[in-house]
Coordinates of C-alpha atoms in Angstrom, one line a residue:
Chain A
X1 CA 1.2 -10.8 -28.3
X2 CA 3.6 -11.9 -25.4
X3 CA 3.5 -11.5 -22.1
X4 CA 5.8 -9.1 -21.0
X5 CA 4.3 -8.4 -17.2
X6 CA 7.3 -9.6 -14.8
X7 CA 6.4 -12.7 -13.0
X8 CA 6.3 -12.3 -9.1
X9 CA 6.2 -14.6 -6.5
X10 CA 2.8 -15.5 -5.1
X11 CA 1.3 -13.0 -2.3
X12 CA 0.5 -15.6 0.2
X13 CA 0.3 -13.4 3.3
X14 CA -2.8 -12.1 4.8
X15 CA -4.9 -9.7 2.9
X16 CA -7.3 -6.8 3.8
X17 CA -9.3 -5.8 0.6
X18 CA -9.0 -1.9 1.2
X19 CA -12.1 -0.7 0.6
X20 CA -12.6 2.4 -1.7
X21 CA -15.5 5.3 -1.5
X22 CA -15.8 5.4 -5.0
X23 CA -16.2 1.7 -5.6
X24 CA -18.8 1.1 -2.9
X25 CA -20.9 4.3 -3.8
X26 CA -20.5 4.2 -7.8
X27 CA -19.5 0.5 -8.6
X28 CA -19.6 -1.8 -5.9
X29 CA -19.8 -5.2 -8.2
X30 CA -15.8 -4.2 -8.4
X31 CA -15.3 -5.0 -5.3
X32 CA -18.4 -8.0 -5.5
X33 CA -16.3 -9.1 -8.4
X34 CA -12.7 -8.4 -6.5
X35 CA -13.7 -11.1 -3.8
X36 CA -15.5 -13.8 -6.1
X37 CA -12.0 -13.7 -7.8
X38 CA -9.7 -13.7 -4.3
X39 CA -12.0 -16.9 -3.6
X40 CA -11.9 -18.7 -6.6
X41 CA -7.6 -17.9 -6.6
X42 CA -7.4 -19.1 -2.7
X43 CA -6.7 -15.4 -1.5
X44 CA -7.0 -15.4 2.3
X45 CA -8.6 -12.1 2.6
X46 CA -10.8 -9.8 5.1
X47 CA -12.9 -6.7 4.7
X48 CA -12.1 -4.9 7.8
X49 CA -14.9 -2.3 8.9
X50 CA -12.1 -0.2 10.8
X51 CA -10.6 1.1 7.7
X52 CA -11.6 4.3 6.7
X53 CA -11.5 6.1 3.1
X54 CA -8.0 7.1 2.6
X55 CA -9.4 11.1 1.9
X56 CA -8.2 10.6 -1.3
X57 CA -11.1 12.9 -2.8
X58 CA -10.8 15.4 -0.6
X59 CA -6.8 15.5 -0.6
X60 CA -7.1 15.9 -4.4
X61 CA -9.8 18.6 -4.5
X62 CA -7.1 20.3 -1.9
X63 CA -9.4 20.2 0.9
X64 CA -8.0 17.7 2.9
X65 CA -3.9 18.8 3.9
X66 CA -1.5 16.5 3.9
X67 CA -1.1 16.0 7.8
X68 CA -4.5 14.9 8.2
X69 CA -4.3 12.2 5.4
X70 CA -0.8 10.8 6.3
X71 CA -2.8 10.3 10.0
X72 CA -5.3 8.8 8.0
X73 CA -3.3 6.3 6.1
X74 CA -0.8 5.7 9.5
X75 CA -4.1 4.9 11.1
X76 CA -5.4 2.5 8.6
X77 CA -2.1 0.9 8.3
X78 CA -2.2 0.5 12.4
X79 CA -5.5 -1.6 12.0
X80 CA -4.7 -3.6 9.4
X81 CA -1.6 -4.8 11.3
X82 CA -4.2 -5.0 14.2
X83 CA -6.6 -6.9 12.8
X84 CA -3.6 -9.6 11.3
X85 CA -4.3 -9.1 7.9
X86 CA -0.9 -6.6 6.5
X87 CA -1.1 -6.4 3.1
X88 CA -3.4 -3.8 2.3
X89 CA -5.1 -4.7 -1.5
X90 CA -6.1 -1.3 -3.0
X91 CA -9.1 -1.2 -5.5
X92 CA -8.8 2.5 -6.1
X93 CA -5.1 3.6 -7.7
X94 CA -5.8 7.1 -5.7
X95 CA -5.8 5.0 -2.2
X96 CA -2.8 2.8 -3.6
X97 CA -0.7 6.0 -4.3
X98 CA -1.9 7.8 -1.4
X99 CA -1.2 5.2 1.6
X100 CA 2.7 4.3 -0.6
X101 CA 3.2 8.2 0.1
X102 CA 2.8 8.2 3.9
X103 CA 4.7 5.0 3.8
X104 CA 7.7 6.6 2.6
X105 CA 7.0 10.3 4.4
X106 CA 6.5 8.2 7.4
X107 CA 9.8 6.6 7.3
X108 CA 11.5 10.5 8.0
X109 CA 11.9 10.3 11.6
X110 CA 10.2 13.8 12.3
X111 CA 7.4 12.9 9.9
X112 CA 6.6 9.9 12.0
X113 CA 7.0 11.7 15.3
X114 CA 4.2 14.5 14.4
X115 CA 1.9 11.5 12.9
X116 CA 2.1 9.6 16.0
X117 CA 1.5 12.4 18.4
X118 CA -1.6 12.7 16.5
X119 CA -2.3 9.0 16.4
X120 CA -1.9 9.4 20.2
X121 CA -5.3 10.9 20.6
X122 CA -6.7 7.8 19.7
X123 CA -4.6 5.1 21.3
X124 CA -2.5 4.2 18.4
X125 CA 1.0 4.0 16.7
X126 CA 3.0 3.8 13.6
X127 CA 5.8 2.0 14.7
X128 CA 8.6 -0.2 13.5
X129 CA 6.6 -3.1 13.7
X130 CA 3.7 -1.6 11.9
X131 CA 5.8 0.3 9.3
X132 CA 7.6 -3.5 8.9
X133 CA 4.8 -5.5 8.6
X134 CA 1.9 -3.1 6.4
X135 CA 2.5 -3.7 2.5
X136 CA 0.9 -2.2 -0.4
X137 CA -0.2 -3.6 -3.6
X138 CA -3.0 -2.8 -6.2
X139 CA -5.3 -5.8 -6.6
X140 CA -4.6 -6.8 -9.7
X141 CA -0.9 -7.1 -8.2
X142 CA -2.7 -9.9 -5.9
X143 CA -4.3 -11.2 -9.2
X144 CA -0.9 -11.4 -11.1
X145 CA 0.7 -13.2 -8.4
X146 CA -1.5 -16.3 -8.8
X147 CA -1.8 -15.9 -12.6
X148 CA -0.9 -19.5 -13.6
X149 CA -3.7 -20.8 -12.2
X150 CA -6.3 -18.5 -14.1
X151 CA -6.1 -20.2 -17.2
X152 CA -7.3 -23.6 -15.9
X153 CA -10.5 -21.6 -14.4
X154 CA -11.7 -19.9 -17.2
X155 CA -15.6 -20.8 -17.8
X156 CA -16.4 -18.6 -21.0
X157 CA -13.6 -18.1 -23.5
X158 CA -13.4 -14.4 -24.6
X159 CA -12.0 -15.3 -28.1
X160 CA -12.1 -12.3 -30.3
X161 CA -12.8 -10.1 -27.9
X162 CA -10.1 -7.0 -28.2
X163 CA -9.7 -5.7 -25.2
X164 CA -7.6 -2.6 -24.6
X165 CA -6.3 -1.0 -21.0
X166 CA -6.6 2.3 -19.7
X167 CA -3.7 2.5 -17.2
X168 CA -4.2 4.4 -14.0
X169 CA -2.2 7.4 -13.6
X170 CA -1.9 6.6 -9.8
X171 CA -0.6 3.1 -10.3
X172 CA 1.8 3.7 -13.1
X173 CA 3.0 7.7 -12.7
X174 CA 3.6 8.3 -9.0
X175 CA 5.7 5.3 -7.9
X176 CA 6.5 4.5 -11.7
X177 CA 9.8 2.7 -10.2
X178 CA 7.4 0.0 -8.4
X179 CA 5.0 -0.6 -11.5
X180 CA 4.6 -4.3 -12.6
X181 CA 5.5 -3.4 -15.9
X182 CA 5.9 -0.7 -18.0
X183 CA 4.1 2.2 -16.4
X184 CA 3.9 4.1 -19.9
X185 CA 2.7 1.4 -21.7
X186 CA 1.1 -0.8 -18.6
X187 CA 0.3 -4.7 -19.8
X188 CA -0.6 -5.7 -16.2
X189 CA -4.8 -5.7 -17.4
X190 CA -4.5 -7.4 -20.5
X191 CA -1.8 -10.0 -19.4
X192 CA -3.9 -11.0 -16.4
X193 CA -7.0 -11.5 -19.5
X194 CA -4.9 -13.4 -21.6
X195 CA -5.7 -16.6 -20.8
X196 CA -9.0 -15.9 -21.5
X197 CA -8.2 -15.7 -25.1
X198 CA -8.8 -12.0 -25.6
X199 CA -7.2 -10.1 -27.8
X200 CA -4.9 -7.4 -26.5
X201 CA -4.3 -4.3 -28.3
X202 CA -0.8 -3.1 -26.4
X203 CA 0.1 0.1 -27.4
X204 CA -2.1 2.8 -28.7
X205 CA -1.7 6.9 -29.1
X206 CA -2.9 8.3 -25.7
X207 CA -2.4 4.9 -24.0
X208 CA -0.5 7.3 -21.0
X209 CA -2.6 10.1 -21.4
X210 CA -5.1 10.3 -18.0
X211 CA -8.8 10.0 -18.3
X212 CA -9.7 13.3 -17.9
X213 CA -11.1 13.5 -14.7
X214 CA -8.5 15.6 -12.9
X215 CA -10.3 15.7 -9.8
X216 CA -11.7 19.4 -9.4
X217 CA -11.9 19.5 -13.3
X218 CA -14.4 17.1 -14.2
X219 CA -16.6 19.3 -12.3
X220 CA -14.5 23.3 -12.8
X221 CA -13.3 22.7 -15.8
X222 CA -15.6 20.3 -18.1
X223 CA -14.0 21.6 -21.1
X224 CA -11.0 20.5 -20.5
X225 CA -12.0 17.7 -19.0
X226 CA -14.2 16.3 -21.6
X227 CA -11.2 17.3 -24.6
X228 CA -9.3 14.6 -22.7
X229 CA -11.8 12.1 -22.1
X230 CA -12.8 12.6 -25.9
X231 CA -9.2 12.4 -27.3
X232 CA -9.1 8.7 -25.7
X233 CA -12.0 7.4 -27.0
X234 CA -11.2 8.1 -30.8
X235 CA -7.8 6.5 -30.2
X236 CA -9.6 3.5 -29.2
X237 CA -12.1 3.6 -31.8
X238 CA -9.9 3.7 -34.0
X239 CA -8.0 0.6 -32.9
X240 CA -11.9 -1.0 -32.9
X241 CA -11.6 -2.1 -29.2
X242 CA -14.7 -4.2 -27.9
X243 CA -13.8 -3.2 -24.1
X244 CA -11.2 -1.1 -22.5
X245 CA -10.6 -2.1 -18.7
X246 CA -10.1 -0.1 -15.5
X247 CA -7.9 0.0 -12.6
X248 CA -9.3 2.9 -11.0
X249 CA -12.7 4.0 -10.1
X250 CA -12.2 7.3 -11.0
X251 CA -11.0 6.9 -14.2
X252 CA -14.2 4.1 -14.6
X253 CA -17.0 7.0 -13.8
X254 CA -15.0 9.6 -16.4
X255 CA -15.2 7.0 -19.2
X256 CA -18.8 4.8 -18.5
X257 CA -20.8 7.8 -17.3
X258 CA -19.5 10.7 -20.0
X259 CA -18.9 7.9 -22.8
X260 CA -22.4 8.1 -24.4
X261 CA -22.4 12.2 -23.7
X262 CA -19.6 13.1 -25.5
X263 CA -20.8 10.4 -28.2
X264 CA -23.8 12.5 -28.9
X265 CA -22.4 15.8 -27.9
X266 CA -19.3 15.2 -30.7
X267 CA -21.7 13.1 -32.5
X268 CA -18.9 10.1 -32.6
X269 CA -19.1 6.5 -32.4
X270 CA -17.2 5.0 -30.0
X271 CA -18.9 1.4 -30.4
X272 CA -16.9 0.1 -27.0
X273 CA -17.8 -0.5 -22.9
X274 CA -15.8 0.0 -20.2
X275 CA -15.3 -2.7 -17.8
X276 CA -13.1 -2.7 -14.1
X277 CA -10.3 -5.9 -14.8
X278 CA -11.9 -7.7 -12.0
X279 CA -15.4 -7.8 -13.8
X280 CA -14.2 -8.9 -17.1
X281 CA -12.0 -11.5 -15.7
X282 CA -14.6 -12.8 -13.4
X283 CA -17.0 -12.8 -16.1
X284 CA -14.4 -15.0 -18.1
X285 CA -14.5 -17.1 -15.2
X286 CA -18.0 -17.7 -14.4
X287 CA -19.4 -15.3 -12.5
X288 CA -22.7 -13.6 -12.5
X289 CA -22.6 -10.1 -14.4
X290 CA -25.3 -9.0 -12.4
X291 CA -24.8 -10.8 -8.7
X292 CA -21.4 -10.7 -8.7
X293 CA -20.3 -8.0 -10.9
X294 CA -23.2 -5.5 -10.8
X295 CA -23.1 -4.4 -14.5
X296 CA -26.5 -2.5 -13.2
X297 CA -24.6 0.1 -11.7
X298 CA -23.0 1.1 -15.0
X299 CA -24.0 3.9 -17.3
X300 CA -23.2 2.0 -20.1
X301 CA -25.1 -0.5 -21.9
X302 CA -23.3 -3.8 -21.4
X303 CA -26.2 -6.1 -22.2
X304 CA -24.5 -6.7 -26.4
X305 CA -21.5 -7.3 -24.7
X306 CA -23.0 -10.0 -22.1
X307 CA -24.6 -11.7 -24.7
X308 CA -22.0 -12.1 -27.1
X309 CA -19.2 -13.4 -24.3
X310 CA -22.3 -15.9 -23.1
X311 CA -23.1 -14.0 -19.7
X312 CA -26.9 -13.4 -20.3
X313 CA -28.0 -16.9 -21.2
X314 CA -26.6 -18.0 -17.7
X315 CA -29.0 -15.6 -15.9
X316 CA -32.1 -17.9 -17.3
X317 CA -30.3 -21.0 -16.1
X318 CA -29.5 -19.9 -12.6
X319 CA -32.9 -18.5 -12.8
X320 CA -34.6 -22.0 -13.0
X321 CA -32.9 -23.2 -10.2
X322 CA -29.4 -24.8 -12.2
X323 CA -25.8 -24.1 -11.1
X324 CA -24.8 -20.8 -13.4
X325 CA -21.6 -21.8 -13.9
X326 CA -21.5 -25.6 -14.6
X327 CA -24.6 -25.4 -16.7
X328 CA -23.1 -23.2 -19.1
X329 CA -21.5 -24.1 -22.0
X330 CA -17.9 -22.4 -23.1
X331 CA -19.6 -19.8 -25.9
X332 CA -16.7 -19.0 -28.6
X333 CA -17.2 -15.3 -30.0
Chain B
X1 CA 17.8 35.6 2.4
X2 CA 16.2 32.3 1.7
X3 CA 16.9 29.0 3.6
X4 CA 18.1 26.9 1.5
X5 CA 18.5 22.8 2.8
X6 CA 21.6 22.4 4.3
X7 CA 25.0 21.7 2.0
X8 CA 25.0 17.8 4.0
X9 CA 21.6 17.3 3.3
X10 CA 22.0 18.1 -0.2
X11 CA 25.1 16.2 -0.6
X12 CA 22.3 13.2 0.8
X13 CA 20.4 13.6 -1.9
X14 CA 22.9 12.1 -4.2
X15 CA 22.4 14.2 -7.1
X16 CA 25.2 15.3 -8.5
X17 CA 23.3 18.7 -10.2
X18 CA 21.7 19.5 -6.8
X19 CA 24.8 21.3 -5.4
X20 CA 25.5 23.1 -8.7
X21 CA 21.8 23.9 -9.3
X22 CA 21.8 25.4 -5.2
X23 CA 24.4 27.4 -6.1
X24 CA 22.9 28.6 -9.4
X25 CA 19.5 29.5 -7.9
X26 CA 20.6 30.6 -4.5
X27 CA 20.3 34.2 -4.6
X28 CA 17.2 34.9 -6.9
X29 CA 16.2 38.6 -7.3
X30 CA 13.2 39.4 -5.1
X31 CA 12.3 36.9 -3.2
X32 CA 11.3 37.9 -0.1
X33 CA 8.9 35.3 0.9
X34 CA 11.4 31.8 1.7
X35 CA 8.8 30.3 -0.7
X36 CA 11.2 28.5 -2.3
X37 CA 12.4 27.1 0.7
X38 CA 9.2 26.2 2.3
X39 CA 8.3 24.4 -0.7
X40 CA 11.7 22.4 -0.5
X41 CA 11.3 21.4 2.9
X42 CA 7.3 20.4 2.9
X43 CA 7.6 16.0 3.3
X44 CA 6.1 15.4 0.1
X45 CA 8.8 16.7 -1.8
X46 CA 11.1 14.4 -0.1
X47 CA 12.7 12.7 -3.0
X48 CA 11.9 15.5 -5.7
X49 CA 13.6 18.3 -3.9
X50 CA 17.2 17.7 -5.5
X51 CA 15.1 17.3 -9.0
X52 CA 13.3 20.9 -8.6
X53 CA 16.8 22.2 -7.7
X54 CA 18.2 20.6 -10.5
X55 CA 15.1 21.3 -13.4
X56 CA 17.0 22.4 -16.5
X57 CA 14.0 23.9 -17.7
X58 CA 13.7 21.2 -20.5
X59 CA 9.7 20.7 -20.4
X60 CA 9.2 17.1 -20.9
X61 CA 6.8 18.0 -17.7
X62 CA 5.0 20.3 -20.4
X63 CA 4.5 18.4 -23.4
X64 CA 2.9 15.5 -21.7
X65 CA 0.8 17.9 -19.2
X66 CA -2.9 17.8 -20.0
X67 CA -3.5 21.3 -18.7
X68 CA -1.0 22.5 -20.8
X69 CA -2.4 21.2 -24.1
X70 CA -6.2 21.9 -23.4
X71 CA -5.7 24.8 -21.1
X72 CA -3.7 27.3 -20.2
X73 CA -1.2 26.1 -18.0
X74 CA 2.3 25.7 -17.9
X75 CA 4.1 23.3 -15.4
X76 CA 7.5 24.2 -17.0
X77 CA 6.7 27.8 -15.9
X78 CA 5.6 26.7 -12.1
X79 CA 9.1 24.8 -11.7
X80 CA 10.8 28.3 -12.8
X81 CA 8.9 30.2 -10.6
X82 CA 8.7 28.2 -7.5
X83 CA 13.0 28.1 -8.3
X84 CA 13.3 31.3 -8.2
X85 CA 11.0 31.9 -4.8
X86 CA 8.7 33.6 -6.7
X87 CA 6.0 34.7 -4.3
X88 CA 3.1 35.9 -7.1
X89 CA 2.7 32.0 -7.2
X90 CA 0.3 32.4 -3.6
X91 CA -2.3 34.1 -6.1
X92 CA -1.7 32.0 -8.8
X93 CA -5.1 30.8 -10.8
X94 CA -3.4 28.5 -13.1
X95 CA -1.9 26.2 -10.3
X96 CA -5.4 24.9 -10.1
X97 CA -5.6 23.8 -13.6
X98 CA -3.4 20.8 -13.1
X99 CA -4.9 17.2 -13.0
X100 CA -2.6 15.5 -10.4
X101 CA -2.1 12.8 -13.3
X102 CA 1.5 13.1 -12.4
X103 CA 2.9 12.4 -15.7
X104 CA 5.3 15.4 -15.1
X105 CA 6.5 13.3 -12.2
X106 CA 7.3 10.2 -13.9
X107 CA 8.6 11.6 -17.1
X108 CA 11.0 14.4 -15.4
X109 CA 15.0 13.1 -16.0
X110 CA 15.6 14.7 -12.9
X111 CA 13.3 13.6 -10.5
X112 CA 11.3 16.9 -9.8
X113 CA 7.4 16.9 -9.6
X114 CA 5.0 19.8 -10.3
X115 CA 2.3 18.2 -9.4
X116 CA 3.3 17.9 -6.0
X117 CA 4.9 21.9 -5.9
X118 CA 1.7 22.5 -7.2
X119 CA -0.3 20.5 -4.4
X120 CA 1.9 22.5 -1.7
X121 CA 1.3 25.8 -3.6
X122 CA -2.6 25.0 -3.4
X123 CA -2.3 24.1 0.0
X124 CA -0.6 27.6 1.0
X125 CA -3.0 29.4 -1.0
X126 CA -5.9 28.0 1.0
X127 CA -4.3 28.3 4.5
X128 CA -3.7 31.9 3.3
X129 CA -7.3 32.0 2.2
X130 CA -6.7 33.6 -1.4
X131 CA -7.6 29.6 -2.0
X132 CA -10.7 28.9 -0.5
X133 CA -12.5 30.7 -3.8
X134 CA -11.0 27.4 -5.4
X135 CA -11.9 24.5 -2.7
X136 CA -15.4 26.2 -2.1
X137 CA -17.1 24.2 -4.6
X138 CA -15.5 20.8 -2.4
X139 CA -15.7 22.0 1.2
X140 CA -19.1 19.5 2.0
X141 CA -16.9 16.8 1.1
X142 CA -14.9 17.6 4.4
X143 CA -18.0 18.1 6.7
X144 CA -19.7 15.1 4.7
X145 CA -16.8 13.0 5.4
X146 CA -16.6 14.1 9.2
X147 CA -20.5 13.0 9.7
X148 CA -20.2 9.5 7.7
X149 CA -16.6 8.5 6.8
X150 CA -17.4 9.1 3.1
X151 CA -17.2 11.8 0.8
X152 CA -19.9 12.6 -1.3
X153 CA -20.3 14.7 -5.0
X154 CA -20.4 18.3 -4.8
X155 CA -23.9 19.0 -3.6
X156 CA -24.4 22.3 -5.5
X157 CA -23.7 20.1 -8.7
X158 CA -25.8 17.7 -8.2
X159 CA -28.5 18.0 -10.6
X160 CA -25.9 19.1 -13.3
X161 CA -24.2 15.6 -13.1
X162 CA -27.6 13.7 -12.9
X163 CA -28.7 15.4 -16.0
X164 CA -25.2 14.5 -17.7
X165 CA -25.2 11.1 -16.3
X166 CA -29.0 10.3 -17.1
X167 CA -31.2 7.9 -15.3
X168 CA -29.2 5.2 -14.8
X169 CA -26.8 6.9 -12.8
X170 CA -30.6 8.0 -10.9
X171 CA -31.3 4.6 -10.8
X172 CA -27.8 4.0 -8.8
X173 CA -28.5 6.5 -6.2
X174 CA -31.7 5.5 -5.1
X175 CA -31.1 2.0 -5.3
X176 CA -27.8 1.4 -3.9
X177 CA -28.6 0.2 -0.8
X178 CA -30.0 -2.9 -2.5
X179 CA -27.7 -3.2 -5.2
X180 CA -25.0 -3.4 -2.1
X181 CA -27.2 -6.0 -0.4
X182 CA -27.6 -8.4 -3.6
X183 CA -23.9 -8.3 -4.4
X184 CA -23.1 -8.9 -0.5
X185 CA -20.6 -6.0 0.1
X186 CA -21.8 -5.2 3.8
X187 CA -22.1 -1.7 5.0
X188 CA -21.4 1.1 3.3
X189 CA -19.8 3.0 6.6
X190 CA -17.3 2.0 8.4
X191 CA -17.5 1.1 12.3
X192 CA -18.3 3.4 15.3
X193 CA -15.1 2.9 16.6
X194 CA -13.4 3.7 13.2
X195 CA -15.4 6.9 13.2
X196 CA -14.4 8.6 16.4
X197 CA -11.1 7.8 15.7
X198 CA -11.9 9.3 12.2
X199 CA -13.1 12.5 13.6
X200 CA -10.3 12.7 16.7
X201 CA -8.0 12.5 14.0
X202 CA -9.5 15.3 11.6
X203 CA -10.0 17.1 14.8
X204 CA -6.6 17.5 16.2
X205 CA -5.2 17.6 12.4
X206 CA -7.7 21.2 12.4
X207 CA -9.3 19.6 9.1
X208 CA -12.1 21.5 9.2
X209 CA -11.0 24.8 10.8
X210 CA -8.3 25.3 7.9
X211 CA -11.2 25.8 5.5
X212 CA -12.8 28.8 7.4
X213 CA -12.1 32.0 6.5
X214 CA -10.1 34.1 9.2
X215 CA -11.9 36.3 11.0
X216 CA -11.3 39.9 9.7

């Protein structure tokens, strides 16, 4: 299958990996796995403990108002001008959607002017030079920009492995005009894999349909919430997927953590794992599934998976004292 | 009578149904309430207000909705309503049904978005406090976020979603600190200085105080 994800140029400036709530509390090997990748692409990056969480949680269970999160994202735009590093790299599609909204509310003159006499209170301001400088882009928009040199990187070949992307609702639905890609039929994931010789499924039924989560409703309305989730899962059984990736935390917990109870509770197979993009491809690459991409954190079952791409054997190695990676021969699946 | 944007800042918009839809839906029958027109003029609807004026009822928004095809919830029917000022909207139950997927957004020819009227309709509905019934469920996320800089799982829940999520998940929570440490990820807060800026900022935005009830 082609690549149809449009080529950009590469992001060369300097990068603050915006840290998300949901990937430090519920998955942090994403963003383990995030950085391992930024070093071994040559992404000049920082972590920068004056961020805060975007609110995006609390904004979408409606109990955070607007006002208070466009301070919040004016704010965290503010120090990552500050701290020299601009281009804020979002793990979490919620915090990529959220902080594009104030950009653009923030540009209305009155807008701006009620932000800033908040940001006042605490020495700061969202001025033209911040508002010129800040950019936004998912990671794997970071990832896609250095794409050509993937392939020469890859460690374990994922041959045969049919991968299959859940696209996140907040990347490809609320700035659908900015997507790389179609946002209704989103290659971006499986592109970026490609050179790790998996195979990519494209297109299925419910490829645009969201995971289910809804915010309030995974936990008000678990009906509903589940029907969603459940309707998903078939689809990609059906298409006999091997993994289906993530862009989005939220959408990760809905499908690792309720996968194997609505399995039982339907009494369906859905013979698949979830992975984030960044722990697949950094897997691909090398990494440690456990060091650097913290498959302990999942829900899920991943060990058939590690074994049959060639990630368990290189635990034994490393644990004897040789070098994971170079040790390792290229397994073919 | 209901303030409608002003004919120039319509004419902005460059939309060449938003004049003709104004004039359409200008004069709804009982709406007292200027809903439509606070709804119009809230920031976030800043380049879907020409779409809601335009919506020609077509309900793309509804047959992609997830609410509407598991639930009972209509987004087509919200557009209507919130068009014609319809003020029953501010006790509205099925408003919180939607998912804020925004695939009513992305998919509308005209550029309107439910899922934000509906976002701005919540909003009113717990600054009214017919709402907070809704949010109560998610208000320690707010007080939790104020004390650490992160949110947290509703607390009352909590042993529902461990049972769901099984002893893995378990596993996660008590161990996270060193599952952080081993993968190197540094602090799971962010910095003092972060903080009070955090809280001066939720502070004088009246973050907290919107979620207590008025005093009767």
């Amino acid at each position: 299958m082609p690549t149809t994800t449009p080529d950009i140029a590469p992001i060369t400036g300097r990068v603050e990996l915006f840290r998300s709530c949901l990937v430090s509390t519920q998955y942090p090997g994403v963003e383990a796995a995030t950085k391992w990748l930024f070093e071994q692409l040559g992404v000049e990056y920082i972590v920068n403990p004056d961020q805060t969480c975007c609110t995006g949680l609390g904004y979408y269970t409606d109990v955070v108002s607007f006002p208070t999160t466009v301070a919040v994202a004016a704010r965290n735009a503010c120090v990552a001008v500050e701290a020299g590093h601009p281009i804020q790299a979002y793990l979490c599609s919620t915090c990529y959607a959220i902080n594009k909204k104030a950009r653009d509310v923030l540009e209305e003159p009155a807008q701006r002017r009620r932000t800033n006499d908040v940001l006042r209170k605490v020495g700061r301001e969202y001025d033209d030079a911040v508002a010129s400088e800040v950019r936004h882009h998912h990671v794997l928009e970071i990832l896609w920009s250095r794409h050509p040199s993937i392939r020469g990187l890859v460690k374990r070949r994922l041959s045969g492995l049919k991968v299959a992307t859940h696209p996140a609702c907040h990347y490809c639905k609320v700035f659908p005009d900015e997507v790389l890609g179609d946002g209704e039929d989103l290659m971006l994931p499986e592109d970026l894999l490609e050179p790790t010789g998996v195979e990519k499924t494209g297109y299925y039924p419910e490829k645009g349909t969201h995971c289910g989560a809804g915010f309030r409703q995974r936990f008000v309305n678990p009906g509903m919430s589940m029907a969603v989730t459940r309707e998903k899962l078939r689809r990609l059984a059906e298409r006999g997927v091997d993994v289906c990736v993530h862009m989005c935390p939220n959408c990760h917990i809905q499908f690792d953590r309720f996968h194997d109870v609505i399995s039982q509770t339907a009494g369906e197979d859905y013979p698949f794992v979830h992975l984030h993009v960044q722990q697949l491809l950094a897997l691909a690459l090398g990494a440690d599934p456990d060091r650097v991409c913290g498959v302990e954190a999942h829900s899920q079952d991943l060990e058939p998976l590690l074994e049959r791409i060639g990630a368990r054997e290189r635990v034994s190695v490393a644990a004897v004292g040789g070098s994971a990676v170079a040790a390792a021969p290229s397994v073919p699946v | 009578m209901i303030g409608l944007p002003e004919r120039a800042e319509l004419d902005q918009l460059a939309n060449p149904y938003a004049a003709l839809a104004a004039n359409a839906f200008a004069s709804p029958a009982g709406d007292d309430s200027g809903l439509l027109a606070r709804i119009l003029s809230d920031p976030r609807m800043q380049h879907h207000a020409a779409g809601l004026l335009s919506c020609l009822q077509c309900g793309i928004c509804t047959s992609g909705c997830p609410a509407a095809r598991f639930g009972d919830f209509s987004p087509r029917e919200i557009s209507r309503r919130a068009l014609l000022g319809d003020p029953t909207l501010l006790e509205d139950d099925s408003v919180w049904l939607c998912c804020y997927c925004y695939t009513c957004q992305s998919r509308c020819p005209r550029g309107n978005s439910v899922a934000v009227i509906n976002q701005i309709i919540r909003g009113m509905q717990v600054e009214s406090g017919y709402g907070l019934r809704h949010v109560a469920l998610f208000t320690a996320w707010t007080e939790q976020f104020y004390a650490t800089g992160l949110g947290g799982w509703p607390h009352q829940l909590l042993d529902a979603i461990a049972d769901a999520w099984g002893d893995r998940w378990w596993n996660l929570v008590e161990h996270l600190d060193e599952m952080r440490d081993e993968l190197g990820v540094g602090s799971l807060y962010p910095s003092e200085r972060a903080m009070g800026e955090l809280r001066a900022i939720m502070d004088e935005t009246g973050c907290r105080e919107r979620l207590q009830p008025a005093e009767a």
